[in-house]
Amino acid sequence: MAGYVYDFSAGNKDMKDLLGGKGANLAEMTNLGLPVPPGFTITTEACRSYLASGDVPPELRVEVTMAVRRLEDALGRRLGDFHEPLLVSVRSGAKFSMPGMMDTVLNIGLNDASVQGLAQYSDDERFAWDSYRRLIQMFGKTVLGIDGDLFADALDKAKAARGVTSDVDLSASDLQTLVAQFKAIVLDVSGREFPQHPREQLDLAIVSVFESWNTDRAKMYRRRERIPNDLGTAVNVMSMVFGNLGATSGTGVCFTRDPSTGVAGVYGDYLSNAQGEDVVAGIRNTLTLADFEELDPAAYADLTLAMRRLETHYRDLCDIEFTVERGKLWMLQTRVGKRTAAAAFRIATQLVDEHLITMDEALERVTGAQLSKLMFPQFDFRSEKVLLANGMAASPGAAVGAAVFDSVTAQKWKAEGKDVILVRRETNPDDLGGMIASVGVLTSRGGKTSHAAVVARGMGTTCVVGADDIVVNAVERVFTAGGHMVAEGDTIAIDGSTGEVFLGDVAVVPSPVAHYLEHGLEAAIDAAGDDSEIIDLVEAVDRILTHADSVRRLHVHANADTAEDARRARSLNAQGIGLCRTEHMFLGDRRVMIERVILAVEPAEKQAAFDALLPLQRADFTELLEVMDGLPTTIRLIDPPLHEFLPDHTDLAVKVALAQARGEADEHDLALLAAVQRMREANPMLGLRGVRLGLVIPGLFALQIRAVAEAVAARLLAGGDPHAEIMVPLVASVMELHLVRDQALEIIREVGEEAGVTLHIPVGTMIELPRACLTADRIAEAAEFFSFGTNDLTQTTWGFSRDDVEGAFFDEYTSLGVLAVSPFESVDTRGVGRLIRIAVEEGRKVRPELMIGVCGEHGGDPESIHFFHEAGLDYVSCSPFRVPIARLEAGRAQVAAPGLGSGDSR
Amino acid sequence: MAGYVYDFSAGNKDMKDLLGGKGANLAEMTNLGLPVPPGFTITTEACRSYLASGDVPPELRVEVTMAVRRLEDALGRRLGDFHEPLLVSVRSGAKFSMPGMMDTVLNIGLNDASVQGLAQYSDDERFAWDSYRRLIQMFGKTVLGIDGDLFADALDKAKAARGVTSDVDLSASDLQTLVAQFKAIVLDVSGREFPQHPREQLDLAIVSVFESWNTDRAKMYRRRERIPNDLGTAVNVMSMVFGNLGATSGTGVCFTRDPSTGVAGVYGDYLSNAQGEDVVAGIRNTLTLADFEELDPAAYADLTLAMRRLETHYRDLCDIEFTVERGKLWMLQTRVGKRTAAAAFRIATQLVDEHLITMDEALERVTGAQLSKLMFPQFDFRSEKVLLANGMAASPGAAVGAAVFDSVTAQKWKAEGKDVILVRRETNPDDLGGMIASVGVLTSRGGKTSHAAVVARGMGTTCVVGADDIVVNAVERVFTAGGHMVAEGDTIAIDGSTGEVFLGDVAVVPSPVAHYLEHGLEAAIDAAGDDSEIIDLVEAVDRILTHADSVRRLHVHANADTAEDARRARSLNAQGIGLCRTEHMFLGDRRVMIERVILAVEPAEKQAAFDALLPLQRADFTELLEVMDGLPTTIRLIDPPLHEFLPDHTDLAVKVALAQARGEADEHDLALLAAVQRMREANPMLGLRGVRLGLVIPGLFALQIRAVAEAVAARLLAGGDPHAEIMVPLVASVMELHLVRDQALEIIREVGEEAGVTLHIPVGTMIELPRACLTADRIAEAAEFFSFGTNDLTQTTWGFSRDDVEGAFFDEYTSLGVLAVSPFESVDTRGVGRLIRIAVEEGRKVRPELMIGVCGEHGGDPESIHFFHEAGLDYVSCSPFRVPIARLEAGRAQVAAPGLGSGDSR
C-alpha cells in the first residue's frame, strides 16, 4: 500500500513524516499487540496535495472508501447503521504536536437513524442522544466554524429549564430536544442542514483537519518552534470506544515516570464514566492511578502491562491516553512524553542504570536549552506576583532589585550594597558600568540581539528586553507599565527566562545545578543537605556532562575580557579564552586616554597617549594570563572605530549650538565636536575599524602587541605558563595580515630580547568578512589560526546590521516567513555556513594544522554548535555562562555525527 | 642555456618575463640579423634571487664570467686591455618600462690603463679621457650614489678656469686633470677608490641595477600602473659603440610612424658626433631624419631598411634607438612605440589596410581608456593657464564656468544661461539638482568613488574631486587655493582628465570623436570640413568600434534614470537600459510626497500619498519606455532607506534645540525630528532599504509596480513595443523575492485586465549581497534575470562602505600595497568575482536561460568588462557616456577570450 491511506496495522513509529506522530505511534502500538481500536491514517502527503490544489485528491476518496469498508468488515458494524452502528473519531496528527490545530471530532457516524442503533447497542437511550448532541456541537464548532457559545447557551438554557446544573441530570428526551435545537442552530448559522450522511460527516471532518494546518495559531506556533510550513498534517480515523458507558467505563492519561521530577513509577489520572474531553475539561475531579487500581484491578493490570511494554519498547518516558469500555482497556494514543529539564536529566541516567539506553543515548536525551534552564535561579512559583509587562527573555535568571535609570546611579547604589536593576529605553556602550553593577537589565526596546541582550548574556546577567508596554522616562526617573508607575528605588523583579516583569519583591530559589557547575559535585551534594531529589539531579547532570566532555571533539573556550570573567570561565571548565575584546579595556576612566589619542595633533602627543596606556594594558594582560595559566588565551586587537569612544555627534552638536547661542562655547567641546565631525562615518560598521584602524593609526596595534608580549614575558619570568595568542580583527585581504604580522613578530622579538626570554605568541585572524572566507587559502599563509566572527560575517553576508534591522523588520520578516529564526541567533548555514565551510576547507588545504574556532554569540547556540562540529572546527568560544551548555552540545554533536569534522582533538 | 645569463643571440621577443622588454627586443633584433652590438642579458630571475637573499647568486658570477669571455672572444678585445679595450654599457630592463630605475652606465671597462688603449684605438686622446671622465661621473652618481652636483661643479670650474663654456672646448689634458679630480671626489665621498678593475665596475653596476628596482620612485610608479612588485628587472650588458667619434658618427631615435598623430612615415631626431645621453640632455639642436639622409645616405638607407624590417616583423609602430660609429649603423634598442590615443586608432586601421594585421588585431591595439580620452573636449594646450590646485580626475572633460557654492544658485544661474561649476567640500544627494545644472563639479574632499565622482561620471559631467589644497567656505561663498581667493561668480576651469583646476577662462577644443559617437560618421565628417586628420581619426574609430560591435558577445546597456539619459544612451548605441533608479524620481518637488508617506499616521494617509505619486511615476515610465521602444528597460524598485529623503538628523536637532531655546519650536520640525529619530539608522547601508523596505511598508512597491504595468499598457495601446522589466533590489533570500514577485504578478495581471492587454513584464533581481550569490540556485527559481550590483557586493564582501573608507584609508592602503586599485573601480576578481562566478554557475544550473548582467560603475570599467565576459554574463550596463567604451572593450574581451562565456549572444 503506497497510497494516501494506511491502516494502523500497516505503519510503524518511524513513519512520522508520512503518518504524523499520533498515527505512527498508533501503528506501533497496534503492531505491539496492544489493544488499539482499529482505524486508519490519512497521510500528510494527502494533506499537502489538498493544500496545494485546494481539492481533495480523487484517489483519496477511493482509498477512504476502501479503508472504511475494511474497518466495517473487521468490526462487523457499519457507519450510519440502524443497528449497532460503527462510529469513528477524526483527529489531526502532524509530525510535531502543535496547538491550534483541529483536535478531535468524536462520534462521527451518528445521525437521526443510527442514534437509535446506538441506544440499542449501549442499552442507554440517554447516552445515545448525549453522544449525538456532542457530535453536532463538536462538528458544528470545529468543522462548520459555528460559534461554540450558541451551543453552550442552548445547553445552559435546557439545564435552567429543568432546574439542574449538570449535564448528566438531563434526560434522554431533554437531550433529544437539545439535538433538535442544535440542528436548528447549524441550519441557521451555516445555512445548511447538519449532514445526515456519515460519509459526508467524515469527508468534511477530514478536510477540516487539513485546513486547520493553516490556522493563525498553528502558523504562529510553527514559526516560533521553527517547524517548516510545508509538512502538512495526517488525519487519524479511529473506531469509537466509549468511556462513558457507566461505572465500568472510564478514561485516563498516564506517564511511565513522573514528567515533572523524573522519579520512576507510574503517574496518571483517571475519570470514570467519561470521555477524553471530560478529563481535559476538568468537569469532575480525577482519580489517581492507585484509585483506578482499586476500582478496576483487571483493567489496571492490563494498563501497567501496556505501560511497561511501551517504555521498554520506546526506551523512554511514555505519555499514554486510554479508555476503559465496560472493563476492557483500549489504548488511544501514546508518545514519548514531554518532561521538565530536571526530569530529562534524571530519566536519562535512570534509563542508563536500567540498561535501556547507553550513555551516548542519554546524552542525546537532554539538550543545552534544558541545562540552561537548570542553571539559573528561578522565582518561587508559589509567590504572589504583580505582572507589570511581558518582554523578551534575553538572558535567563531571576533578578530582584531597585529600579535605577542610569549607569552612575547603578554604580553608586551597588557600592552602597544595594541590588539594582538598570532600566533603560535601550543600552549603549556607555551603560556598561551600570550593567556590570546591576543584578538585572530591563529595556523597553530592542530584540534578542540588541546591545543590552548581547552584553547581559555575555556577563550572565538576567535581562529582559523589548518590554514595549513599559514607558521609560529617564529624565523624571520613572517608568510606567500596566497602569503602575515605578519610581527610582522601587523594587521590581524580572524573569530572564520568561520575559516577565513584576512589581515588588518576589522570592527566588537558587539553582543547585549552577552551584554544581561552579563548585563541583561534592560541594553541590553538601549544599543539598538531605534533599535527595537535588542530589539525584546534580549527579545526573554531572554524569551526562562528564560523558559529553569525554566524547566531544570540539573544545570549548570562553569569551572573557577581564580576569574576573576568565576566573568564572575557568571554574566552568572552559579550555581557554577564545576572545578577549581589548576595546573593553579602553572604557571607563581610560576613555579619556583614547580621547587624547584622537585629539592629538602632533605624532609625539599621540605616542605619549599610547605610552600612558601601555602599563595599564600590560597589567590587564598579565592578570588575565595568570588566571588562564596553561591554557590558550586569544587576545583580539582593538576592533571598533575610535569615534565610538567619543560623545554622540548630535548630542554634542546641540550642546555646542546652545552654548554658542548663549555665548559660552567651551574650547574642549569645540575641539571634540570638530574631531567627532571629522571622524564621523555614515556606516561605522563598514568604516575605519579593526585592522584598518591598526594600519592607518601607527602605534595603536604596536602598543597592544607590546603589552601582550611584555605580559607573556613577565609571566614566563614569574614561572608561569602563558599561552597568549594575538588575533587581528576584520581582515579582508592577506596583505593586511602580513603587515600586522610582520610588525607583531618584530615587536615580540624585541620584547623577548629585552626580557631575555624566548616568546612564542601565535598571530592569527578573525574570519568575519565574506572576502576573508573566499580568500582563506591566501590568508592561511599568514595566519596561525582562524576564528570566525559570525556576527560580522552574518551582517556582511546578509547586508544588514543587527543594530538596525532587528527592531525595524525582523518581526515583520518572521511573520512573513522570510526568516524562521534570526541569523544572529542560529548560524545561517545556507549562506554564512557555506562561507565557513569554504574557509575551513581552503584554509586547511594550505595549512593542515590550522587551528580553527568561532567566537561570538553563535559559539554558545546549540544548533550552531552542531553546525560547527560538522564543519570541522576545533573549538567554539562563548560567554562563560554558556560554557557548560556548549560542552553538552559539543558532546551531543559528536554522538549525532561522530564521523564528521576533519580535525583531531586538539 | 637555462641559467641567469642569456647572450643576445639566445633570446627572443616573447621572453619579456625573463629578459625584460629591452633584452627581449635586443635578442629579437639580433636574430633578425640587424646590426646589434654583441652583449648579453642577466635575467629577472637573477634580480629576484638577489632581492630575496640580499646576495648575488654565486652561479651568476660564474655565468657573467663566461658571458664576458664569449663577448671578448667574439670581438677580439678584452675588458681593461691596454690595447683596443672592450668597453660595455650596463642598462636596466624590466618587463614594463619604468621611470626611476637605474638607466645606463656607459664605458665600463675604462681605467687608468685602458684609457690609453682607447686613445690609441680611437686615435683621439681627448675622446678617451672624456669617456673616462663620463664613466667616473655616471658611475659615481648612479652606482655609488654620490651627489651629481659635485662632479658638475668640478666640470664647471674647469671650464671657467679655461675660460670656455662648452665641454668640447676642454682639451685632453684638461680632461685628464678632471679625471683626477673626479677620482678624488669618489674617494672623498664614498671612502673608497674608484674601482680600477673592470670586472668590479661591472659587478657593482649590475647590483646597482638590481637595487634600483626598489627606489621609491619605481615603487610608486608600479603602484600607479598596477605593475606587480615582485617581477624584478633584467640587466643588459652590451659592448660599446661610439657615436662621438667625429663627424661620421652620431646617435638618434626614430619612430616608424608619427606617434602623436599616427601619420605613416619615418619620424626621428639625429645628433652627429654625440652619445645617447646627449640627445636626451638636449645639449645641441637635433637634426631631422631628412637632414641625416643628406649627411650620411648610406647609414640612412641602412636605418630605413631596418625600420621597415622591424615594423613588418613587429607588425606595429616601432620606437628605435641607434648609433652610427664611423659610418656604420648600430641598433641599440627597439620596442613597440607608445602613441597618443588618436594615433592608436589611426595606426591600427593603417596596419589593417597594409595587410599587416587583421581587424581583430586592430581591436586589440586600442583600449577603452584611449577611446575615453578622445571622447571629451580638451583644454587647448597652447593657452596660458594659472594652476590653482591638483585634484583627482574623477570624470573626464574640460569645463569652464562661474564658481557657485550651492545647488540653488547653480540652478538659478543656469536658468539665466550661465555656465556654472559647482564647488563643494563634498556632495550629497541634495546637490543633485545643482550637479545637473553645472558644466563641472569640483570638490575638495572624497575620492574617485565619492558621491560627486560617481554621479558626475553617471551624467558625463566633468568632475575633479579631492582637490585638498582648496579650502571651501560655503558660508562666505569663496574658496582659497594656491594663494588665490575665488569668489562666487569668478570663472574657473577644471580638467576632468588630469584633475587640474585653473583660474579664469581657458580655451576648449571640442572632441570630434564625441561628435561622431552621438551623431554618426557622416555628421562627424561634415563637421570636420577639410581637416583630413580628423576625418581619418573618426573613420578609424568608426571602423574599429563597428568591428567590436560585430564580434562582441556581451550586450551593452546603459544606466539611465530619465528619458533624457535614455535618449543619450540610445544615441550612443546602448542596447537597452540595464538600470533605471526610481529613487531619483522621488527627489526635488516630489520629496515632500515621500515626507508625507513617512509622516502618515493612518494607513489611509499613507495610501493617499502613494496614490498621488502614481500618475507621476506612470508618466516617468511611459516616457522612458517610449524612448526605449523595442529595447529592454530594467526598472529597479526603490532602493535607499526612506530617511534619506528627510533632513540630516544633527542639522535638524540643532535647529529644533535653538528654536526651543528661543521658545519658537515649529510643529512640523518637531514631527519631522521625531520621524528622523525614529528612522535613524546606525548603518543605513545595512538597514531598512531595498526589498526590505518594500516588504515592511505595504503599498510602496505596489505603487511602483502598478506604475510600470500601467506605463507598459499605455505604450502597448499606443502601438509601441515596450520591454519593461522589474528589478528587485537587495535580495538576500529567495523568500523575499517570492513575496514581491507574487505581488507583482498579481498587479500586472490586474492592470492587464483593466487595460484589456496581455502584459509580459519579467521580474528579476539585483544580486548585490554575498548571500544572494551563495544561494543563487534558490533565487534563480524566482528570478527571470540577475543583475549584479557590484558596488553593494563589493561593500559587503569587503565589509567597507565606499562613503566611509575612500577618504579614510584607501590612500594609506594603496601606499602600503594592500590595494593596487580601488575595488570600486575595477572588480575584485578574487573575492567579489568569485561570488559572481558562483552565482552565474549555480543560477544557470537551475534556469539555463537566465539572463545575467551587471549594472553600476564596474559595467563601464575596461578590466571589469573583460572579467564579466569571461564569467559568462550576457550584458554590462554602464553610464551612457561609457557605452562606447564598453562596446569597444566587450569586443576586445571577445577577441582576447573567444571561447569563454557560456551564454549565446542574447
Coordinates of C-alpha atoms in Angstrom, one line a residue, chain B residues 633-836:
Chain B
T633 CA 14.3 48.6 -20.0
T634 CA 15.1 47.4 -16.5
I635 CA 13.4 49.4 -13.8
R636 CA 14.6 48.9 -10.3
L637 CA 12.2 49.4 -7.4
I638 CA 13.2 52.0 -4.8
D639 CA 16.4 51.1 -3.0
P640 CA 17.6 53.7 -0.4
P641 CA 16.2 53.9 3.1
L642 CA 13.4 56.4 3.3
H643 CA 15.1 58.6 5.9
E644 CA 17.5 59.6 3.1
F645 CA 14.6 61.7 1.8
L646 CA 14.4 63.5 5.2
P647 CA 16.8 66.3 6.5
D648 CA 20.0 65.4 8.3
H649 CA 19.4 64.4 11.9
T650 CA 22.0 66.6 13.5
D651 CA 21.1 69.7 11.5
L652 CA 17.5 69.3 12.4
A653 CA 18.2 68.6 16.1
V654 CA 20.3 71.7 16.3
K655 CA 17.7 73.8 14.5
V656 CA 14.9 72.5 16.9
A657 CA 17.1 72.9 20.0
L658 CA 17.9 76.5 19.1
A659 CA 14.2 77.2 18.2
Q660 CA 13.2 75.7 21.5
A661 CA 15.7 77.8 23.4
R662 CA 14.1 80.8 21.8
G663 CA 10.7 79.4 22.6
E664 CA 9.7 79.1 19.0
A665 CA 9.5 75.4 18.3
D666 CA 7.9 74.6 14.9
E667 CA 5.3 71.8 14.9
H668 CA 6.3 70.4 11.6
D669 CA 10.0 70.4 12.6
L670 CA 9.2 68.6 15.8
A671 CA 7.2 66.0 13.9
L672 CA 10.0 65.7 11.4
L673 CA 12.6 65.4 14.1
A674 CA 10.7 62.6 15.8
A675 CA 10.4 60.8 12.5
V676 CA 14.1 61.2 11.7
Q677 CA 15.0 60.0 15.2
R678 CA 12.6 57.0 14.8
M679 CA 14.0 56.1 11.4
R680 CA 17.6 56.9 12.1
E681 CA 20.0 54.0 11.5
A682 CA 23.5 53.4 12.8
N683 CA 24.4 51.9 9.4
P684 CA 21.9 52.9 6.7
M685 CA 23.8 50.9 4.1
L686 CA 22.9 47.8 6.2
G687 CA 19.5 49.0 7.2
L688 CA 15.9 49.1 6.1
R689 CA 16.3 49.5 2.4
G690 CA 15.7 47.7 -0.9
V691 CA 13.4 44.8 -0.8
R692 CA 13.2 45.0 3.0
L693 CA 11.6 48.5 2.7
G694 CA 9.2 47.1 0.1
L695 CA 8.1 44.3 2.3
V696 CA 7.8 46.3 5.5
I697 CA 6.0 49.3 4.0
P698 CA 3.0 47.9 2.2
G699 CA 2.0 49.9 -0.8
L700 CA 5.4 51.3 -1.7
F701 CA 6.5 48.6 -4.2
A702 CA 2.8 48.1 -5.2
L703 CA 2.7 51.8 -6.3
Q704 CA 5.8 51.4 -8.4
I705 CA 4.9 48.1 -9.9
R706 CA 1.5 49.4 -10.8
A707 CA 3.1 52.5 -12.4
V708 CA 5.3 50.3 -14.5
A709 CA 2.5 48.0 -15.6
E710 CA 0.2 50.9 -16.4
A711 CA 3.0 52.5 -18.4
V712 CA 3.6 49.3 -20.4
A713 CA -0.2 49.0 -21.0
A714 CA -0.3 52.6 -22.2
R715 CA 2.6 52.1 -24.6
L716 CA 1.0 48.9 -25.9
L717 CA -2.3 50.7 -26.5
A718 CA -0.4 53.5 -28.3
G719 CA 1.1 50.9 -30.7
G720 CA 4.5 50.8 -29.0
D721 CA 6.8 47.9 -28.3
P722 CA 7.7 48.4 -24.6
H723 CA 10.1 45.9 -22.9
A724 CA 9.9 46.9 -19.3
E725 CA 11.5 44.6 -16.7
I726 CA 11.0 44.9 -12.9
M727 CA 14.1 44.6 -10.8
V728 CA 14.0 43.9 -7.0
P729 CA 17.0 45.3 -5.1
L730 CA 18.9 43.9 -2.2
V731 CA 17.5 40.4 -2.1
A732 CA 19.3 38.1 0.4
S733 CA 16.8 35.3 0.4
V734 CA 14.6 33.8 -2.2
M735 CA 11.7 34.2 0.1
E736 CA 11.9 38.0 -0.2
L737 CA 11.8 37.7 -4.0
H738 CA 8.9 35.2 -3.9
L739 CA 6.8 37.7 -1.9
V740 CA 7.5 40.6 -4.2
R741 CA 7.1 38.6 -7.3
D742 CA 3.7 37.2 -6.2
Q743 CA 2.6 40.7 -5.6
A744 CA 4.0 42.0 -8.9
L745 CA 2.4 39.2 -10.9
E746 CA -1.0 39.9 -9.3
I747 CA -0.7 43.7 -10.0
I748 CA 0.4 43.1 -13.6
R749 CA -2.5 40.7 -14.2
E750 CA -4.9 43.2 -12.7
V751 CA -3.6 46.1 -14.8
G752 CA -3.6 43.9 -17.9
E753 CA -7.3 43.1 -17.3
E754 CA -8.1 46.7 -16.6
A755 CA -6.5 47.8 -19.9
G756 CA -7.5 44.8 -21.9
V757 CA -4.0 43.9 -22.9
T758 CA -1.7 41.0 -22.2
L759 CA 1.3 42.2 -20.2
H760 CA 4.6 40.3 -20.1
I761 CA 6.9 42.1 -17.6
P762 CA 9.7 39.9 -16.4
V763 CA 10.6 40.2 -12.7
G764 CA 14.2 39.7 -11.7
T765 CA 16.6 40.7 -9.0
M766 CA 19.8 42.6 -8.2
I767 CA 22.4 40.2 -7.0
E768 CA 24.3 42.5 -4.7
L769 CA 24.8 40.6 -1.4
P770 CA 27.1 37.7 -0.7
R771 CA 24.2 35.6 0.4
A772 CA 22.4 36.2 -2.9
C773 CA 25.4 34.8 -4.7
L774 CA 25.7 31.9 -2.3
T775 CA 22.1 31.0 -2.7
A776 CA 21.8 31.9 -6.4
D777 CA 20.4 28.5 -7.2
R778 CA 17.4 29.1 -5.0
I779 CA 17.0 32.7 -6.1
A780 CA 17.0 31.7 -9.7
E781 CA 13.8 29.8 -9.1
A782 CA 12.0 33.1 -8.6
A783 CA 14.1 35.4 -10.8
E784 CA 13.8 35.8 -14.6
F785 CA 17.0 37.7 -14.6
F786 CA 20.0 38.6 -12.4
S787 CA 21.8 41.9 -12.4
F788 CA 24.9 42.1 -10.3
G789 CA 25.1 45.2 -8.2
T790 CA 28.8 45.2 -7.9
N791 CA 29.0 48.3 -5.8
D792 CA 27.0 46.9 -2.9
L793 CA 28.5 43.5 -3.5
T794 CA 32.0 45.0 -3.1
Q795 CA 30.9 46.8 0.0
T796 CA 29.6 43.8 1.8
T797 CA 32.2 41.3 0.5
W798 CA 35.0 43.6 1.8
G799 CA 33.0 44.9 4.7
F800 CA 33.6 48.6 3.9
S801 CA 31.3 51.3 2.5
R802 CA 32.7 53.5 -0.1
D803 CA 31.3 56.5 1.6
D804 CA 33.4 55.9 4.6
V805 CA 36.6 54.3 3.5
E806 CA 37.9 56.0 0.4
G807 CA 38.9 59.2 2.2
A808 CA 39.8 57.5 5.4
F809 CA 42.2 54.8 4.3
F810 CA 42.3 54.0 0.6
D811 CA 45.3 56.2 0.1
E812 CA 47.1 54.6 3.0
Y813 CA 46.1 51.2 1.8
T814 CA 47.4 51.9 -1.7
S815 CA 50.7 53.2 -0.4
L816 CA 51.0 50.1 1.9
G817 CA 50.4 48.0 -1.1
V818 CA 47.2 46.4 0.3
L819 CA 45.2 47.6 -2.6
A820 CA 46.6 48.1 -6.1
V821 CA 43.4 49.7 -7.3
S822 CA 40.2 50.5 -5.6
P823 CA 37.8 47.5 -5.8
F824 CA 35.1 50.1 -6.5
E825 CA 36.9 51.0 -9.7
S826 CA 37.9 47.5 -11.1
V827 CA 36.1 44.5 -9.8
D828 CA 38.0 42.4 -7.2
T829 CA 38.1 39.2 -9.1
R830 CA 39.4 37.1 -6.2
G831 CA 36.7 37.9 -3.7
V832 CA 33.7 39.6 -5.4
G833 CA 34.5 37.9 -8.7
R834 CA 34.4 34.5 -7.1
L835 CA 31.0 35.2 -5.7
I836 CA 29.9 36.4 -9.2

